[in-house]
């Protein structure tokens, strides 16, 4: 998990900065600021999708809050994410590219990312109980999603038809928030950040409640 974002950084820097020559200053830092939240999200989804289906004995043995199983995979992935984030912040500080008074605001996108990833993890894990095909196509879905989120390119490069993704995709906004703090060094839309935080909190509440409502039938369905 620690190596994944670095490998992706090297690969996409070569493809988009060296080959296609994307006109973005300090492209490595720009790219890594977006890869950090994405790597955490995609790794969590890959581990969480079968977190309920793979534990039939545990679920049948006793009643508990089954949403803890997909959420546990997120907590495990967060260890590597936070270590990498601290290392990247230290690198930016040494390079003189870190704006210290903006850094505390990184708490907002981190909280939004955790809640959004937790919500999606719970819903994917529940769907997988009833449809095992999901795990087979999840990597394809994540690949398409990756290129729809402006990670390897700037949001301004999107065509007019795709600009609506800025409003409907929480991950799109969260990646932008990480870049605001780590790359640009300013908060462009503080009210928007608070709204996203509230929306992701509502989403995780809904997802956990969804698993909770299914808990009465889950032991026999799994």
CSV table of N, CA and C in Angstrom, one decimal, residues 104-193:
chain,number,residue,atom,x,y,z
A,104,UNK,N,-3.4,23.3,8.3
A,104,UNK,CA,-4.4,22.7,9.1
A,104,UNK,C,-5.7,22.5,8.5
A,105,UNK,N,-6.0,23.2,7.4
A,105,UNK,CA,-7.3,22.9,6.7
A,105,UNK,C,-7.3,21.6,5.9
A,106,UNK,N,-6.2,20.8,5.9
A,106,UNK,CA,-6.2,19.5,5.3
A,106,UNK,C,-7.2,18.6,6.1
A,107,UNK,N,-7.5,19.0,7.3
A,107,UNK,CA,-8.4,18.1,8.1
A,107,UNK,C,-9.8,18.0,7.4
A,108,UNK,N,-10.3,19.0,6.7
A,108,UNK,CA,-11.6,19.0,6.1
A,108,UNK,C,-11.6,18.0,5.0
A,109,UNK,N,-10.7,18.0,4.0
A,109,UNK,CA,-10.8,17.0,2.9
A,109,UNK,C,-10.5,15.6,3.5
A,110,UNK,N,-9.6,15.4,4.5
A,110,UNK,CA,-9.4,14.1,5.0
A,110,UNK,C,-10.7,13.5,5.6
A,111,UNK,N,-11.4,14.4,6.4
A,111,UNK,CA,-12.6,13.9,7.0
A,111,UNK,C,-13.7,13.6,5.9
A,112,UNK,N,-13.8,14.4,4.9
A,112,UNK,CA,-14.7,14.1,3.8
A,112,UNK,C,-14.3,12.8,3.1
A,113,UNK,N,-13.0,12.6,2.8
A,113,UNK,CA,-12.6,11.4,2.2
A,113,UNK,C,-12.9,10.2,3.0
A,114,UNK,N,-12.6,10.2,4.3
A,114,UNK,CA,-12.9,9.1,5.2
A,114,UNK,C,-14.4,8.7,5.2
A,115,UNK,N,-15.2,9.7,5.3
A,115,UNK,CA,-16.7,9.5,5.3
A,115,UNK,C,-17.2,9.0,4.0
A,116,UNK,N,-16.7,9.6,2.9
A,116,UNK,CA,-17.2,9.1,1.6
A,116,UNK,C,-16.7,7.7,1.3
A,117,UNK,N,-15.4,7.4,1.6
A,117,UNK,CA,-14.9,6.1,1.3
A,117,UNK,C,-15.6,5.1,2.2
A,118,UNK,N,-15.9,5.4,3.4
A,118,UNK,CA,-16.6,4.5,4.3
A,118,UNK,C,-18.0,4.2,3.9
A,119,UNK,N,-18.7,5.3,3.4
A,119,UNK,CA,-20.1,5.1,2.8
A,119,UNK,C,-20.1,4.2,1.6
A,120,UNK,N,-19.2,4.4,0.7
A,120,UNK,CA,-19.2,3.6,-0.5
A,120,UNK,C,-18.8,2.2,-0.2
A,121,UNK,N,-17.8,2.0,0.7
A,121,UNK,CA,-17.4,0.7,1.1
A,121,UNK,C,-18.6,-0.1,1.7
A,122,UNK,N,-19.4,0.5,2.6
A,122,UNK,CA,-20.5,-0.2,3.2
A,122,UNK,C,-21.5,-0.6,2.1
A,123,UNK,N,-21.8,0.3,1.1
A,123,UNK,CA,-22.8,0.0,0.1
A,123,UNK,C,-22.3,-1.1,-0.8
A,124,UNK,N,-21.0,-1.0,-1.2
A,124,UNK,CA,-20.4,-2.1,-2.1
A,124,UNK,C,-20.4,-3.4,-1.4
A,125,UNK,N,-20.0,-3.5,-0.2
A,125,UNK,CA,-20.0,-4.7,0.6
A,125,UNK,C,-21.4,-5.4,0.7
A,126,UNK,N,-22.4,-4.5,0.9
A,126,UNK,CA,-23.8,-5.1,1.0
A,126,UNK,C,-24.2,-5.6,-0.4
A,127,UNK,N,-24.0,-4.8,-1.5
A,127,UNK,CA,-24.3,-5.3,-2.8
A,127,UNK,C,-23.7,-6.6,-3.2
A,128,UNK,N,-22.4,-6.7,-2.7
A,128,UNK,CA,-21.6,-7.9,-3.1
A,128,UNK,C,-22.2,-9.2,-2.5
A,129,UNK,N,-22.9,-9.0,-1.4
A,129,UNK,CA,-23.6,-10.2,-0.7
A,129,UNK,C,-24.6,-10.8,-1.7
A,130,UNK,N,-25.3,-10.0,-2.4
A,130,UNK,CA,-26.4,-10.4,-3.3
A,130,UNK,C,-26.0,-10.5,-4.8
A,131,UNK,N,-24.9,-9.9,-5.1
A,131,UNK,CA,-24.4,-10.0,-6.5
A,131,UNK,C,-22.9,-10.0,-6.5
A,132,UNK,N,-22.3,-11.2,-6.7
A,132,UNK,CA,-20.9,-11.4,-6.6
A,132,UNK,C,-20.2,-11.0,-7.9
A,133,UNK,N,-21.0,-10.6,-8.9
A,133,UNK,CA,-20.4,-10.1,-10.1
A,133,UNK,C,-19.7,-8.7,-9.9
A,134,UNK,N,-20.2,-8.0,-8.9
A,134,UNK,CA,-19.6,-6.7,-8.6
A,134,UNK,C,-18.1,-6.6,-8.5
A,135,UNK,N,-17.6,-7.6,-7.7
A,135,UNK,CA,-16.2,-7.6,-7.5
A,135,UNK,C,-15.4,-7.9,-8.8
A,136,UNK,N,-16.0,-8.5,-9.8
A,136,UNK,CA,-15.3,-8.8,-11.0
A,136,UNK,C,-15.2,-7.5,-11.9
A,137,UNK,N,-16.1,-6.6,-11.8
A,137,UNK,CA,-16.1,-5.4,-12.6
A,137,UNK,C,-15.7,-4.1,-11.8
A,138,UNK,N,-15.4,-4.3,-10.5
A,138,UNK,CA,-15.0,-3.1,-9.7
A,138,UNK,C,-13.8,-2.4,-10.3
A,139,UNK,N,-12.8,-3.2,-10.6
A,139,UNK,CA,-11.5,-2.5,-11.1
A,139,UNK,C,-11.8,-1.7,-12.4
A,140,UNK,N,-12.7,-2.2,-13.3
A,140,UNK,CA,-13.0,-1.5,-14.5
A,140,UNK,C,-13.8,-0.2,-14.1
A,141,UNK,N,-14.7,-0.3,-13.2
A,141,UNK,CA,-15.4,0.9,-12.7
A,141,UNK,C,-14.4,2.0,-12.2
A,142,UNK,N,-13.5,1.5,-11.3
A,142,UNK,CA,-12.5,2.4,-10.7
A,142,UNK,C,-11.6,3.0,-11.7
A,143,UNK,N,-11.2,2.3,-12.8
A,143,UNK,CA,-10.4,2.8,-13.8
A,143,UNK,C,-11.1,3.9,-14.6
A,144,UNK,N,-12.3,3.7,-14.9
A,144,UNK,CA,-13.1,4.8,-15.6
A,144,UNK,C,-13.3,6.0,-14.7
A,145,UNK,N,-13.6,5.7,-13.4
A,145,UNK,CA,-13.7,6.8,-12.4
A,145,UNK,C,-12.5,7.6,-12.3
A,146,UNK,N,-11.3,6.9,-12.3
A,146,UNK,CA,-10.0,7.6,-12.1
A,146,UNK,C,-9.8,8.6,-13.2
A,147,UNK,N,-10.1,8.3,-14.4
A,147,UNK,CA,-9.9,9.3,-15.5
A,147,UNK,C,-11.0,10.3,-15.6
A,148,UNK,N,-12.1,10.1,-15.0
A,148,UNK,CA,-13.1,11.2,-14.9
A,148,UNK,C,-12.8,12.2,-13.9
A,149,UNK,N,-12.0,11.8,-12.9
A,149,UNK,CA,-11.6,12.8,-11.8
A,149,UNK,C,-10.3,13.4,-12.3
A,150,UNK,N,-10.2,14.8,-12.2
A,150,UNK,CA,-9.0,15.5,-12.7
A,150,UNK,C,-7.8,15.2,-11.8
A,151,UNK,N,-7.2,14.0,-11.9
A,151,UNK,CA,-6.0,13.7,-11.2
A,151,UNK,C,-4.7,13.9,-12.0
A,152,UNK,N,-4.8,13.4,-13.2
A,152,UNK,CA,-3.6,13.5,-14.1
A,152,UNK,C,-3.7,14.8,-15.0
A,153,UNK,N,-4.7,15.5,-14.9
A,153,UNK,CA,-4.9,16.7,-15.6
A,153,UNK,C,-5.6,17.8,-14.8
A,154,UNK,N,-5.6,19.0,-15.2
A,154,UNK,CA,-6.4,20.1,-14.5
A,154,UNK,C,-7.8,20.0,-14.9
A,155,UNK,N,-8.6,20.5,-13.9
A,155,UNK,CA,-10.1,20.5,-14.1
A,155,UNK,C,-10.5,21.4,-15.3
A,156,UNK,N,-9.7,22.4,-15.6
A,156,UNK,CA,-10.1,23.3,-16.7
A,156,UNK,C,-9.9,22.6,-18.0
A,157,UNK,N,-9.2,21.5,-18.1
A,157,UNK,CA,-9.0,20.8,-19.3
A,157,UNK,C,-10.3,19.9,-19.7
A,158,UNK,N,-11.2,19.8,-18.8
A,158,UNK,CA,-12.4,19.0,-19.1
A,158,UNK,C,-13.2,19.7,-20.2
A,159,UNK,N,-13.9,18.9,-21.0
A,159,UNK,CA,-14.8,19.5,-22.0
A,159,UNK,C,-16.0,20.1,-21.3
A,160,UNK,N,-16.7,20.9,-21.9
A,160,UNK,CA,-17.9,21.6,-21.3
A,160,UNK,C,-19.0,20.5,-20.9
A,161,UNK,N,-19.0,19.4,-21.6
A,161,UNK,CA,-20.0,18.4,-21.3
A,161,UNK,C,-19.7,17.7,-20.0
A,162,UNK,N,-18.4,17.7,-19.6
A,162,UNK,CA,-18.0,16.9,-18.4
A,162,UNK,C,-17.8,17.8,-17.1
A,163,UNK,N,-18.0,19.1,-17.3
A,163,UNK,CA,-17.8,20.0,-16.2
A,163,UNK,C,-18.8,19.8,-15.1
A,164,UNK,N,-20.0,19.2,-15.4
A,164,UNK,CA,-21.0,19.0,-14.3
A,164,UNK,C,-20.5,18.0,-13.3
A,165,UNK,N,-19.4,17.2,-13.6
A,165,UNK,CA,-18.8,16.3,-12.6
A,165,UNK,C,-18.3,17.0,-11.4
A,166,UNK,N,-18.0,18.3,-11.6
A,166,UNK,CA,-17.4,19.0,-10.4
A,166,UNK,C,-18.5,19.2,-9.3
A,167,UNK,N,-19.8,19.1,-9.7
A,167,UNK,CA,-20.8,19.3,-8.7
A,167,UNK,C,-21.4,18.0,-8.2
A,168,UNK,N,-21.4,16.9,-9.0
A,168,UNK,CA,-22.1,15.7,-8.6
A,168,UNK,C,-21.1,14.6,-8.1
A,169,UNK,N,-19.8,14.7,-8.3
A,169,UNK,CA,-18.9,13.7,-7.8
A,169,UNK,C,-18.1,14.2,-6.6
A,170,UNK,N,-18.5,13.7,-5.4
A,170,UNK,CA,-17.7,14.1,-4.2
A,170,UNK,C,-16.2,13.9,-4.3
A,171,UNK,N,-15.8,12.8,-4.9
A,171,UNK,CA,-14.4,12.6,-5.0
A,171,UNK,C,-13.7,13.6,-5.9
A,172,UNK,N,-14.4,14.1,-6.9
A,172,UNK,CA,-13.8,15.2,-7.7
A,172,UNK,C,-13.5,16.4,-6.8
A,173,UNK,N,-14.5,16.8,-6.0
A,173,UNK,CA,-14.3,17.9,-5.1
A,173,UNK,C,-13.2,17.7,-4.0
A,174,UNK,N,-13.2,16.5,-3.5
A,174,UNK,CA,-12.3,16.1,-2.4
A,174,UNK,C,-10.8,16.2,-3.0
A,175,UNK,N,-10.6,15.7,-4.2
A,175,UNK,CA,-9.3,15.8,-4.8
A,175,UNK,C,-8.9,17.3,-5.0
A,176,UNK,N,-9.8,18.1,-5.4
A,176,UNK,CA,-9.6,19.5,-5.5
A,176,UNK,C,-9.2,20.2,-4.2
A,177,UNK,N,-9.8,19.7,-3.1
A,177,UNK,CA,-9.5,20.3,-1.8
A,177,UNK,C,-8.1,19.9,-1.3
A,178,UNK,N,-7.7,18.7,-1.6
A,178,UNK,CA,-6.3,18.2,-1.3
A,178,UNK,C,-5.3,19.1,-2.0
A,179,UNK,N,-5.6,19.4,-3.3
A,179,UNK,CA,-4.7,20.2,-4.1
A,179,UNK,C,-4.7,21.6,-3.6
A,180,UNK,N,-5.8,22.1,-3.2
A,180,UNK,CA,-5.8,23.5,-2.7
A,180,UNK,C,-4.8,23.7,-1.5
A,181,UNK,N,-4.8,22.7,-0.6
A,181,UNK,CA,-3.9,22.8,0.6
A,181,UNK,C,-2.5,22.5,0.2
A,182,UNK,N,-2.3,21.3,-0.5
A,182,UNK,CA,-0.9,20.8,-0.7
A,182,UNK,C,-0.2,21.4,-1.9
A,183,UNK,N,-0.9,21.8,-2.9
A,183,UNK,CA,-0.3,22.3,-4.2
A,183,UNK,C,-0.4,23.8,-4.4
A,184,UNK,N,-1.6,24.3,-4.3
A,184,UNK,CA,-1.9,25.7,-4.5
A,184,UNK,C,-1.6,26.5,-3.3
A,185,UNK,N,-1.8,26.0,-2.1
A,185,UNK,CA,-1.5,26.7,-0.9
A,185,UNK,C,-2.5,27.8,-0.5
A,186,UNK,N,-3.8,27.5,-0.9
A,186,UNK,CA,-4.9,28.4,-0.6
A,186,UNK,C,-6.2,27.7,-0.6
A,187,UNK,N,-7.2,28.2,0.1
A,187,UNK,CA,-8.5,27.6,0.1
A,187,UNK,C,-9.4,28.4,-0.9
A,188,UNK,N,-9.8,27.8,-2.0
A,188,UNK,CA,-10.5,28.5,-3.0
A,188,UNK,C,-12.0,28.6,-2.7
A,189,UNK,N,-12.6,27.6,-2.1
A,189,UNK,CA,-14.0,27.7,-1.8
A,189,UNK,C,-14.3,27.1,-0.4
A,190,UNK,N,-14.1,27.8,0.6
A,190,UNK,CA,-14.2,27.3,2.0
A,190,UNK,C,-15.6,26.8,2.3
A,191,UNK,N,-16.7,27.6,1.8
A,191,UNK,CA,-18.0,27.2,2.1
A,191,UNK,C,-18.3,25.9,1.4
A,192,UNK,N,-17.8,25.7,0.2
A,192,UNK,CA,-18.0,24.5,-0.6
A,192,UNK,C,-17.4,23.3,0.2
A,193,UNK,N,-16.3,23.5,0.8
A,193,UNK,CA,-15.6,22.4,1.6
A,193,UNK,C,-16.5,22.0,2.7
